Amino acid sequence: MRNTHGRRNFIKLTASASGALMVGVHFQSCKTEKATAANFEFLPLVTIDTDGWVTLIAKNPEIGQGVKTSLPMILAEELGADWKKVKVVQGDFNEIYEEQWAGGSYAVILNWDLMRTAGAKVRYALTAVASQKLEVPAAELISQNGEVVHQASGKSIAFGELVGEASQIPLPDEVEFKPIDAFNIVGQPLPQVDLDKIVSGKMEFGIDIKRPGMLFATVRKNPVFDGRVASFDASETKKVVGVIDVIELDNTQYGGRLLGANSPNFVNGVAVVANSTWAAFKGAEKLNVTWDNSDSRNENTENIFERFRQQLNSTSIEREDGNFNNAKSKATATMEAIYELPFLAHVTMEPMNCTVDFRDDVCEVWAPTQNPGALQEGLMKLFDLKPEQIKIHMPRSGGAFGRRFYVDYAMDAAILSKEMGKPVKLTWTREEDIKHDWYRPASVQKLTATLDIDGMVTGWQHILANASRKTSLGREGRPAGTEIDEYEFPAGFVPNLRFEYGHVQSDVPLGQWRAVAPGANAFPIQSFLDELAFKNGMDPIDYFLKFIGPARMVPVVGDYEFDNARFITVIKKVREKCNWDIRLPKGQGRGFAARKMSGSFIAEVVTVEVSDSKEVEILSVDVVVDCGIVVNPSGAKAQVEGAILEGLCAAMYGEITIANGAAEQSNFHDYRWMRMNEVPEIRIEFIKNDLPPRGLGEPPLPPAIPALTNAIFAATGHRIRKLPIIGNFKA
């Protein structure tokens, strides 16, 4: 599957084969007899019926990031629809939709122009017909609230009266967008389209799917990474009421540990099939499995980190500007620090699950997934299917955070459905979910700065050593590419800069985790800058602003430039917002960090209180965000809050440890997460501008972590260089 970020197929997505609206018939349900409404479909995203109802297809997976609302809002805005008469339908996977995936905070970025183009094309057709009926030039007409309006005369025609003739209008290749200041849907804080169903318990998530004649299953996987099943005894399992069958899952029979580059296959284990999920769970508890771990490295956490530390001395140079060694020889002073970050799990509230109905030569799937294209490719590989033999539905996911970009769990379900000849809903236990994740890579990172007589940085060296997720997932290219790349901050800001990478081989399964590399690297980078400020007796924000310099476009890589003016704006605004310059009581402290990610600029200040026994209470988080146009302020606010909270949780508690080649944690009792009563006040401000919207689901996470650790230092004088905080910050 191609997950490129630049190319979008406007023709396929915004026009039918004839370049016009296509007509169908829609029967509205009602208790009294009513004439059927003709239904005109703008392939493949828009349908308008003769009653004026607009139905929009939400093509991207909804994993909690709000795209099922925000993308239709963009289209409806350009169309001029009445949002009160808009229905949103989740689309199935279809190759006609390009970029039909979720990850990297790219959904709005990639679909902003595409959604506007689709809406504008339909608006063009409706306006052309209205122009004829009203006998006025099309240029004098606007589309708003489900009508085409001639403002000069006050005359208007509803969409429903226009769609029949509009179906005969050829659609243009190019369209003119509405001016930003005419928006009345985009920019409004609208509730999520699924909100009523979610709060009433009627929303159908993947785990809620039901099919006629469906069986239920769960799995016991080898806890040791890359291990196999030597043998198993299912006699006690089969005594459990409701258990139907026990089936071994061996990935060597299905192509091995990878479906393809960046797409892991299922992990070896044993599945229990039953007449209920509960029976399957109880049966799995009774399984007696002997595991074959003869090929395992038998790793443990301390051994892994010791190899990381040693690898700091054996690296490849990934970027070099100027001459760092020369800067070091001429420096007035130098400073270095080493930081350590643990493996992290995703712990989505909805554990991995998938329902598959494999009948005859057709495979129908209901998968809460971020990556339906990879799912299709996996099914094609495992079962020698063609695309037309696969139908993938995408129910709403109860969280994803990168975990559902991989489709290993769906392969489990497909094998079991084919084996049983019936629909099978597979549900992992929480224990399996945590122990068989694709973890955020751990790392050891060493930073060195050379300083001039004023304490400012003249040279910067960043060495990162770890096991690369690129290698773990069989992706081509340099292992450093997913860990520290040439775009990493502060590239472009320091004349003598060197990024180095030390690669360590490991069996630990690695993958993308919310905010990927920036989510890890912001901690050492922003902590180090805070340390430099303290070393030089300067206020951290003052030092940071002096470090990045004046407002300008900073060349980073090729044509890519960093807009430092926008960065400075969010930093100064958060300083003002949090009352940074007002002294706090003893035991309290503020910490600052700022970051650009996915095109958005974020500045955060965390305020904490630390007791004499070193118990940390996070009092508040102030955050200022410049993400361009805010499509849905309600959804945007939720994304910022969620990203910050996940960052704080990871900083405080997140850690997967390895013993004898297996993850030790198994549930929330030993993989601690923040409780509701521990959630701080979060105060958010968005910078208003007319720039295209950028990503928001991940960018607020990276700065939350160093802002927290810097706040703890400000309160206590204790510098945290190893995460998580709990366990590494003691009385």
XYZ file of C-alpha atoms in Angstrom, residues 70-700:
631
model
C -14.288 17.631 10.289
C -13.858 16.348 6.717
C -17.618 16.504 5.954
C -17.664 19.990 7.485
C -15.105 21.135 4.912
C -17.086 19.643 2.043
C -20.412 20.988 3.348
C -18.890 24.442 3.737
C -17.757 24.630 0.135
C -21.043 23.158 -1.059
C -23.075 25.692 0.942
C -25.119 23.020 2.689
C -27.331 23.483 5.722
C -25.461 21.469 8.373
C -28.784 20.661 10.042
C -29.768 18.783 6.876
C -26.491 16.888 6.470
C -26.142 13.166 7.125
C -22.687 11.640 7.447
C -22.119 7.992 6.545
C -18.897 6.121 7.249
C -17.456 4.874 3.988
C -16.139 1.365 3.447
C -12.659 0.819 2.097
C -12.588 1.536 -1.613
C -9.548 1.911 -3.819
C -11.202 4.892 -5.469
C -10.441 6.788 -2.247
C -6.786 7.635 -2.054
C -5.108 8.332 1.286
C -7.822 6.319 3.055
C -5.889 5.824 6.260
C -5.285 7.489 9.619
C -1.878 8.417 10.976
C 0.645 11.182 11.324
C -2.088 13.802 11.870
C -2.431 14.002 8.093
C -6.175 13.536 7.483
C -7.151 17.202 7.338
C -3.858 18.203 5.696
C -4.319 15.746 2.821
C -8.057 16.259 2.411
C -8.494 20.027 2.822
C -8.268 20.827 -0.886
C -9.893 17.557 -1.905
C -13.009 18.108 0.216
C -13.275 21.725 -0.901
C -12.960 20.663 -4.544
C -15.720 18.073 -4.191
C -18.053 20.576 -2.555
C -17.248 23.303 -5.067
C -17.969 21.022 -8.035
C -21.424 20.172 -6.749
C -22.013 23.840 -5.957
C -21.047 24.730 -9.527
C -23.699 22.412 -10.945
C -26.411 23.649 -8.592
C -25.526 27.277 -9.239
C -25.590 26.774 -13.014
C -29.180 25.537 -12.867
C -30.227 28.271 -10.431
C -28.729 30.856 -12.778
C -31.032 29.676 -15.575
C -34.103 29.555 -13.357
C -33.539 32.968 -11.793
C -32.287 34.480 -15.052
C -29.255 36.050 -13.408
C -25.527 35.511 -13.963
C -24.046 32.642 -11.936
C -21.413 35.056 -10.646
C -24.167 36.897 -8.726
C -25.249 33.766 -6.861
C -24.005 32.282 -3.616
C -24.719 28.926 -2.037
C -25.572 28.845 1.662
C -27.785 26.974 4.117
C -28.935 24.484 1.489
C -30.036 27.119 -1.005
C -28.651 29.005 -3.972
C -29.287 32.683 -3.255
C -29.375 35.842 -5.373
C -28.528 38.378 -2.710
C -29.417 41.444 -4.795
C -33.048 40.388 -5.228
C -33.386 38.161 -2.173
C -34.582 35.268 -4.335
C -33.418 31.725 -3.587
C -33.940 28.130 -4.673
C -33.460 25.119 -2.380
C -31.008 22.399 -3.351
C -33.791 19.842 -3.599
C -35.440 21.799 -6.423
C -32.205 21.975 -8.397
C -30.624 18.530 -8.226
C -32.650 16.962 -11.051
C -31.486 19.381 -13.707
C -28.063 19.716 -12.068
C -27.464 16.063 -12.900
C -27.187 17.108 -16.545
C -24.509 19.748 -15.961
C -20.949 18.703 -16.922
C -18.646 19.211 -13.973
C -15.621 21.465 -14.396
C -12.026 20.335 -14.022
C -11.198 23.455 -12.036
C -13.326 25.330 -9.532
C -13.167 28.516 -7.522
C -13.215 28.174 -3.748
C -15.309 30.289 -1.419
C -13.438 33.104 0.339
C -12.396 32.155 3.866
C -14.330 35.054 5.371
C -17.560 33.600 3.946
C -17.274 30.382 5.970
C -20.180 29.617 8.287
C -19.613 25.908 8.991
C -15.833 25.596 9.136
C -14.685 27.337 12.286
C -17.861 26.567 14.258
C -17.617 24.347 17.381
C -19.886 21.547 16.186
C -20.489 18.316 18.111
C -19.173 15.079 16.658
C -21.708 13.515 14.305
C -21.679 10.311 16.388
C -21.977 12.083 19.732
C -25.590 11.134 20.507
C -24.896 7.465 19.800
C -21.688 7.499 21.828
C -23.170 9.020 24.979
C -26.296 6.853 24.775
C -24.325 3.638 24.304
C -25.755 3.038 20.834
C -22.543 3.603 18.872
C -21.370 0.461 17.142
C -17.623 0.075 17.641
C -15.682 -2.803 16.154
C -16.072 -4.801 19.343
C -19.896 -4.506 19.054
C -20.281 -6.098 15.608
C -22.784 -8.935 15.353
C -23.391 -11.228 12.378
C -25.914 -14.051 11.917
C -24.454 -17.386 12.984
C -21.320 -15.725 14.321
C -18.778 -17.546 16.454
C -16.458 -15.892 18.980
C -12.747 -16.310 19.511
C -9.723 -15.173 21.434
C -6.012 -15.986 21.314
C -3.125 -17.008 23.516
C 0.085 -15.792 21.908
C 3.617 -16.860 22.707
C 4.722 -14.232 25.230
C 8.273 -14.340 23.884
C 8.707 -12.276 20.742
C 9.251 -14.425 17.627
C 8.587 -17.599 19.611
C 6.512 -20.524 18.347
C 4.145 -23.186 19.646
C 5.925 -26.443 20.494
C 2.748 -28.254 21.559
C -0.494 -27.665 23.411
C -3.025 -29.624 25.435
C -6.614 -28.401 24.965
C -8.351 -31.120 26.973
C -9.283 -28.821 29.878
C -10.220 -26.032 27.493
C -12.695 -28.219 25.671
C -14.448 -28.977 28.961
C -15.446 -25.323 29.260
C -19.109 -24.910 28.334
C -19.404 -23.131 24.995
C -15.946 -23.928 23.632
C -16.210 -25.269 20.082
C -12.661 -25.665 18.783
C -8.993 -24.911 19.474
C -6.767 -23.971 16.533
C -3.040 -23.325 16.316
C -1.940 -20.116 14.587
C 1.461 -20.552 12.938
C 2.681 -17.622 10.872
C 5.290 -19.737 9.104
C 2.378 -21.238 7.173
C 1.313 -17.753 6.105
C 4.493 -16.054 4.967
C 6.288 -15.469 8.272
C 6.445 -12.504 10.666
C 5.821 -9.788 8.057
C 2.977 -9.323 5.592
C 5.129 -6.740 3.870
C 7.235 -3.701 4.644
C 5.734 -1.825 7.604
C 3.024 -4.465 7.991
C 3.595 -7.212 10.595
C 1.860 -10.563 10.376
C 0.130 -12.267 13.293
C 2.162 -13.636 16.203
C 2.269 -17.390 16.751
C -0.143 -18.836 19.266
C -3.328 -20.791 19.869
C -6.920 -19.617 19.309
C -10.032 -20.725 21.157
C -13.349 -20.601 19.275
C -16.590 -20.615 21.264
C -20.234 -19.581 21.298
C -19.436 -16.429 23.307
C -16.451 -14.213 24.009
C -16.641 -15.110 27.696
C -16.472 -18.829 26.947
C -13.513 -18.233 24.644
C -11.716 -16.226 27.365
C -12.340 -18.901 30.010
C -11.274 -21.634 27.639
C -8.059 -19.816 26.805
C -7.219 -19.631 30.512
C -7.336 -23.440 30.629
C -4.957 -23.963 27.709
C -1.735 -25.777 28.518
C 0.805 -24.575 25.945
C 4.464 -25.457 25.627
C 6.310 -22.683 23.833
C 9.343 -23.026 21.582
C 11.620 -20.035 22.245
C 14.836 -21.542 20.987
C 15.413 -18.694 18.520
C 14.860 -15.909 21.051
C 17.604 -13.524 22.163
C 16.163 -13.927 25.684
C 16.457 -10.180 26.185
C 15.839 -8.136 29.303
C 15.486 -4.407 29.840
C 18.851 -3.783 31.488
C 20.691 -5.738 28.793
C 18.909 -3.798 26.051
C 19.724 -0.420 27.598
C 23.315 -1.387 28.229
C 23.672 -2.152 24.517
C 22.091 1.222 23.731
C 24.627 2.967 25.990
C 27.536 1.159 24.400
C 26.248 1.978 20.923
C 26.549 5.704 21.639
C 30.239 5.210 20.806
C 29.630 3.485 17.477
C 27.389 5.577 15.246
C 26.677 6.789 11.744
C 26.408 10.496 10.960
C 22.906 11.298 9.714
C 23.286 15.051 9.273
C 26.220 17.412 9.617
C 26.199 21.170 9.174
C 29.359 23.206 9.550
C 32.069 21.629 11.713
C 31.034 20.489 15.173
C 34.534 19.364 16.159
C 35.921 22.757 15.278
C 33.169 24.470 17.281
C 34.007 22.228 20.229
C 37.705 23.095 20.095
C 36.947 26.821 20.097
C 34.130 26.765 22.667
C 34.218 28.786 25.864
C 32.388 25.906 27.517
C 30.667 22.656 26.658
C 27.785 20.803 28.240
C 26.466 17.288 27.745
C 23.668 15.163 29.143
C 22.309 11.657 28.577
C 18.584 10.871 28.589
C 16.791 7.522 28.612
C 13.294 6.730 27.358
C 11.412 3.435 27.838
C 9.343 1.265 25.529
C 5.689 2.349 25.514
C 2.461 0.475 24.776
C -0.628 1.946 23.090
C -3.294 0.642 25.514
C -6.310 1.637 23.442
C -9.505 1.491 25.471
C -10.941 -0.948 22.929
C -8.594 -3.957 22.744
C -7.707 -5.435 19.369
C -10.682 -7.095 17.703
C -11.971 -7.920 14.247
C -14.945 -9.708 12.710
C -14.539 -11.692 9.501
C -17.044 -13.585 7.382
C -15.006 -15.740 5.005
C -17.549 -17.449 2.760
C -16.867 -19.214 -0.513
C -14.408 -16.945 -2.301
C -15.450 -13.693 -0.582
C -13.903 -12.245 2.564
C -15.989 -9.606 4.337
C -14.315 -7.789 7.220
C -15.433 -5.420 9.987
C -12.184 -3.994 11.288
C -11.481 -1.040 13.574
C -8.349 -0.121 11.675
C -6.206 2.855 10.730
C -4.942 1.143 7.612
C -7.566 -0.676 5.525
C -5.230 -0.788 2.530
C -2.700 -2.849 4.477
C -5.540 -5.096 5.619
C -6.580 -5.726 2.033
C -3.008 -6.444 0.998
C -2.572 -8.829 3.930
C -5.680 -10.798 3.001
C -4.571 -10.937 -0.627
C -1.204 -12.332 0.422
C -2.427 -14.871 2.973
C -5.315 -16.262 0.939
C -4.408 -15.463 -2.664
C -7.452 -13.234 -3.045
C -8.140 -10.479 -5.543
C -9.295 -7.017 -4.421
C -12.811 -7.618 -5.699
C -13.092 -10.631 -3.362
C -12.543 -8.470 -0.270
C -14.995 -6.084 1.368
C -13.744 -4.036 4.324
C -16.053 -2.096 6.645
C -14.531 0.399 9.068
C -16.532 0.696 12.297
C -15.509 3.399 14.713
C -12.415 2.542 16.771
C -12.136 2.966 20.504
C -8.725 4.575 20.194
C -5.768 3.657 18.026
C -2.676 5.877 18.602
C -0.726 4.024 15.907
C -1.479 0.485 17.113
C -4.254 -0.057 14.588
C -2.026 0.969 11.718
C -0.956 -2.675 11.879
C -3.399 -5.442 10.995
C -1.959 -8.565 12.634
C -5.099 -9.100 14.735
C -7.289 -9.073 11.614
C -5.234 -11.889 10.114
C -6.048 -13.969 13.202
C -9.764 -13.463 12.613
C -9.578 -14.188 8.889
C -7.784 -17.501 9.409
C -10.308 -18.589 12.020
C -13.332 -17.634 9.905
C -11.965 -19.544 6.929
C -11.171 -22.541 9.109
C -14.611 -22.588 10.778
C -16.612 -21.693 7.668
C -18.594 -19.131 9.644
C -18.348 -15.490 10.699
C -15.931 -15.129 13.610
C -15.486 -12.186 15.941
C -12.023 -12.251 17.479
C -11.408 -10.256 20.669
C -8.081 -10.027 22.432
C -7.913 -9.825 26.212
C -6.281 -6.744 27.697
C -3.361 -8.942 28.706
C -2.750 -10.098 25.138
C -3.223 -6.545 23.915
C -0.427 -5.165 26.113
C 1.933 -8.106 25.817
C 1.676 -8.245 22.005
C 1.897 -4.610 21.021
C 4.208 -2.905 18.538
C 5.899 -0.731 21.089
C 7.228 2.814 20.876
C 11.018 2.334 20.624
C 13.077 2.890 23.750
C 16.297 4.870 23.393
C 19.351 6.385 25.006
C 20.150 9.863 23.742
C 23.248 11.960 24.346
C 23.275 15.700 23.678
C 26.332 17.930 23.642
C 26.401 21.704 23.154
C 29.338 24.035 22.636
C 28.881 27.530 24.050
C 30.286 30.972 23.382
C 31.233 33.541 26.014
C 27.557 34.578 26.342
C 26.438 31.003 26.960
C 24.766 30.654 23.578
C 25.034 27.523 21.447
C 27.642 27.457 18.686
C 27.606 23.696 18.126
C 25.044 20.932 18.721
C 25.540 17.163 18.717
C 22.643 14.752 19.169
C 23.409 11.023 19.350
C 20.520 8.550 19.519
C 21.016 4.818 20.091
C 18.220 2.270 19.960
C 16.531 -0.531 18.053
C 14.865 1.023 15.008
C 11.214 0.497 14.199
C 12.169 0.738 10.537
C 14.306 -2.390 10.921
C 11.746 -4.131 13.129
C 9.074 -3.646 10.459
C 11.211 -4.618 7.486
C 11.158 -1.191 5.874
C 13.792 -0.140 3.388
C 16.260 2.642 4.060
C 18.576 3.700 6.838
C 17.505 2.513 10.319
C 17.861 6.081 11.628
C 15.056 7.258 9.350
C 12.300 6.541 11.872
C 14.321 7.589 14.933
C 16.243 10.802 14.160
C 16.161 12.341 10.711
C 17.562 15.425 9.041
C 14.459 17.463 9.899
C 14.869 17.098 13.675
C 14.959 20.309 15.715
C 17.195 22.351 15.949
C 18.367 21.648 12.392
C 18.735 24.986 10.626
C 19.096 26.951 13.865
C 22.668 25.992 14.769
C 25.603 26.569 12.363
C 27.603 23.575 13.566
C 25.232 20.645 14.004
C 25.637 16.886 13.932
C 23.016 14.144 14.257
C 24.328 10.610 14.852
C 22.612 7.270 15.169
C 23.656 3.996 16.778
C 21.655 0.976 15.651
C 21.042 -2.012 17.953
C 19.335 -5.241 16.888
C 16.519 -6.455 19.116
C 13.589 -8.886 19.062
C 11.230 -6.386 20.723
C 8.425 -5.620 18.226
C 8.445 -1.907 17.444
C 5.993 0.379 15.718
C 4.617 3.859 15.511
C 3.162 5.395 18.622
C 1.304 8.687 18.814
C 3.694 11.473 17.696
C 6.311 8.845 16.684
C 9.915 10.181 16.797
C 9.054 13.722 18.009
C 7.159 12.150 20.900
C 10.435 10.664 22.093
C 13.029 13.203 20.983
C 11.324 16.323 22.313
C 12.087 15.167 25.862
C 15.892 15.235 25.585
C 16.018 18.247 23.234
C 13.728 20.525 25.229
C 15.112 19.325 28.571
C 18.642 20.066 27.371
C 17.699 23.592 26.328
C 16.183 24.115 29.779
C 19.411 22.869 31.333
C 21.418 25.271 29.168
C 19.250 28.153 30.330
C 19.817 27.213 33.968
C 23.562 26.780 33.433
C 23.722 30.318 32.081
C 21.462 31.840 34.724
C 18.773 32.757 32.203
C 15.014 32.440 32.175
C 14.142 29.330 30.096
C 11.773 31.146 27.722
C 14.198 34.043 27.294
C 16.977 31.578 26.509
C 14.811 29.634 24.068
C 13.792 32.785 22.192
C 17.419 33.914 21.996
C 18.389 30.431 20.799
C 15.912 30.414 17.876
C 16.595 34.017 16.966
C 14.442 36.589 15.163
C 11.322 36.069 13.050
C 12.381 34.676 9.674
C 12.075 31.646 7.422
C 14.771 29.211 8.552
C 16.122 26.867 5.829
C 16.106 23.284 7.145
C 16.182 20.734 4.302
C 15.962 21.478 0.593
C 12.971 23.726 -0.042
C 11.555 23.183 3.446
C 11.744 26.268 5.656
C 10.720 26.730 9.280
C 8.434 29.727 9.883
C 10.087 31.152 12.977
C 7.628 34.047 13.242
C 4.752 31.661 13.946
C 6.929 29.782 16.447
C 7.799 32.979 18.314
C 4.132 34.000 18.409
C 2.934 30.862 20.211
C 5.865 31.028 22.650
C 5.237 34.643 23.621
C 1.508 34.032 23.850
C 1.840 31.062 26.208
C 4.204 33.083 28.387
C 1.511 35.712 28.745
C -1.296 33.188 29.150
C 0.265 31.313 32.079
C 1.503 34.395 33.979
C 5.028 33.057 33.590
C 6.713 36.034 35.222
C 4.656 35.864 38.446
C 6.531 34.024 41.177
C 5.014 30.761 42.465
C 4.890 29.509 46.074
C 7.604 27.202 47.371
C 7.174 23.651 46.101
C 5.548 24.746 42.855
C 7.193 25.195 39.493
C 6.485 25.933 35.852
C 8.108 24.206 32.900
C 8.160 25.313 29.286
C 8.572 23.496 25.973
C 7.675 24.210 22.352
C 7.634 22.163 19.179
C 6.550 22.157 15.557
C 5.045 18.936 14.223
C 2.823 18.102 11.255
C 2.814 21.765 10.295
C 1.458 22.980 13.657
C 3.298 25.168 16.150
C 2.735 24.356 19.830
C 3.985 26.028 23.021
C 3.136 24.642 26.449
C 3.691 25.495 30.088
C 3.019 22.891 32.777
C 2.599 23.937 36.411
C 3.236 21.382 39.168
C 3.363 21.098 42.915
C 5.794 18.647 44.491
C 5.399 17.541 48.101
C 8.264 16.952 50.526
C 7.892 13.228 49.826
C 8.381 13.913 46.097
C 4.759 13.287 45.122
C 4.009 15.211 41.934
C 0.672 16.912 41.324
C 0.131 18.447 37.905
C -1.888 21.591 38.548
C -2.405 22.992 35.067
C -1.273 23.073 31.458
C -1.367 26.216 29.342
C -1.064 25.672 25.619
C -1.094 27.923 22.578
C -1.589 26.340 19.167
C -1.115 27.642 15.640
C -2.522 24.972 13.353
C -3.832 27.298 10.672
C -7.594 27.350 10.193
C -9.323 25.457 12.989
C -11.946 23.401 11.159
C -13.924 22.382 14.234
C -12.882 24.146 17.468
C -14.769 21.585 19.552
C -12.935 18.651 18.010
C -9.646 20.555 17.956
C -9.873 21.260 21.670
C -10.499 17.566 22.358
C -7.481 16.586 20.269
C -5.192 18.994 22.094
C -6.436 17.807 25.483
C -6.091 14.148 24.543
C -2.583 14.518 23.154
C -1.380 16.454 26.206
C -2.884 13.929 28.602
C -1.310 11.013 26.775
C 2.058 12.766 26.915
C 1.698 13.433 30.642
C 0.616 9.835 31.282
C 3.605 8.488 29.380
C 5.985 10.838 31.202
C 4.637 9.982 34.639
C 4.016 6.258 34.371
C 4.568 4.727 30.927
C 7.060 1.873 30.761
C 7.164 -1.577 29.206
C 9.947 -3.689 30.642
C 11.320 -6.888 29.138
C 12.301 -10.067 31.006
C 13.401 -13.318 29.379
C 12.344 -12.034 25.971
C 8.790 -11.067 26.956
C 6.936 -7.951 28.089
C 6.320 -7.971 31.840
C 3.282 -5.674 31.986
C -0.192 -7.036 31.298
C -2.934 -4.639 32.419
C -3.563 -1.275 34.040
C -2.453 -2.525 37.442
C 1.147 -2.623 36.215
C 0.914 -0.332 33.185
C -0.285 2.696 35.105
C -2.253 5.460 33.407
C -3.584 8.751 34.730
C -6.836 8.626 36.720
C -9.619 11.137 36.195
C -8.982 12.853 39.526
C -5.358 13.420 38.462
C -6.211 15.261 35.250
C -5.036 18.892 35.441
C -6.819 21.981 34.196
C -5.891 22.497 30.543
C -6.224 26.003 29.113
C -6.069 26.167 25.323
C -5.788 29.068 22.926
C -5.717 28.851 19.139
C -3.978 31.486 17.049
C -6.448 32.792 14.460
C -5.302 33.051 10.846
C -6.400 32.062 7.344
C -3.589 29.605 6.644
C -4.463 26.035 5.533
C -5.178 23.702 8.467
C -2.378 21.466 9.677
C -2.218 18.367 11.869
C -3.452 18.386 15.453
C -3.934 14.862 16.816
C -0.260 14.401 17.716
C 1.631 17.748 17.841
C 0.577 18.769 21.394
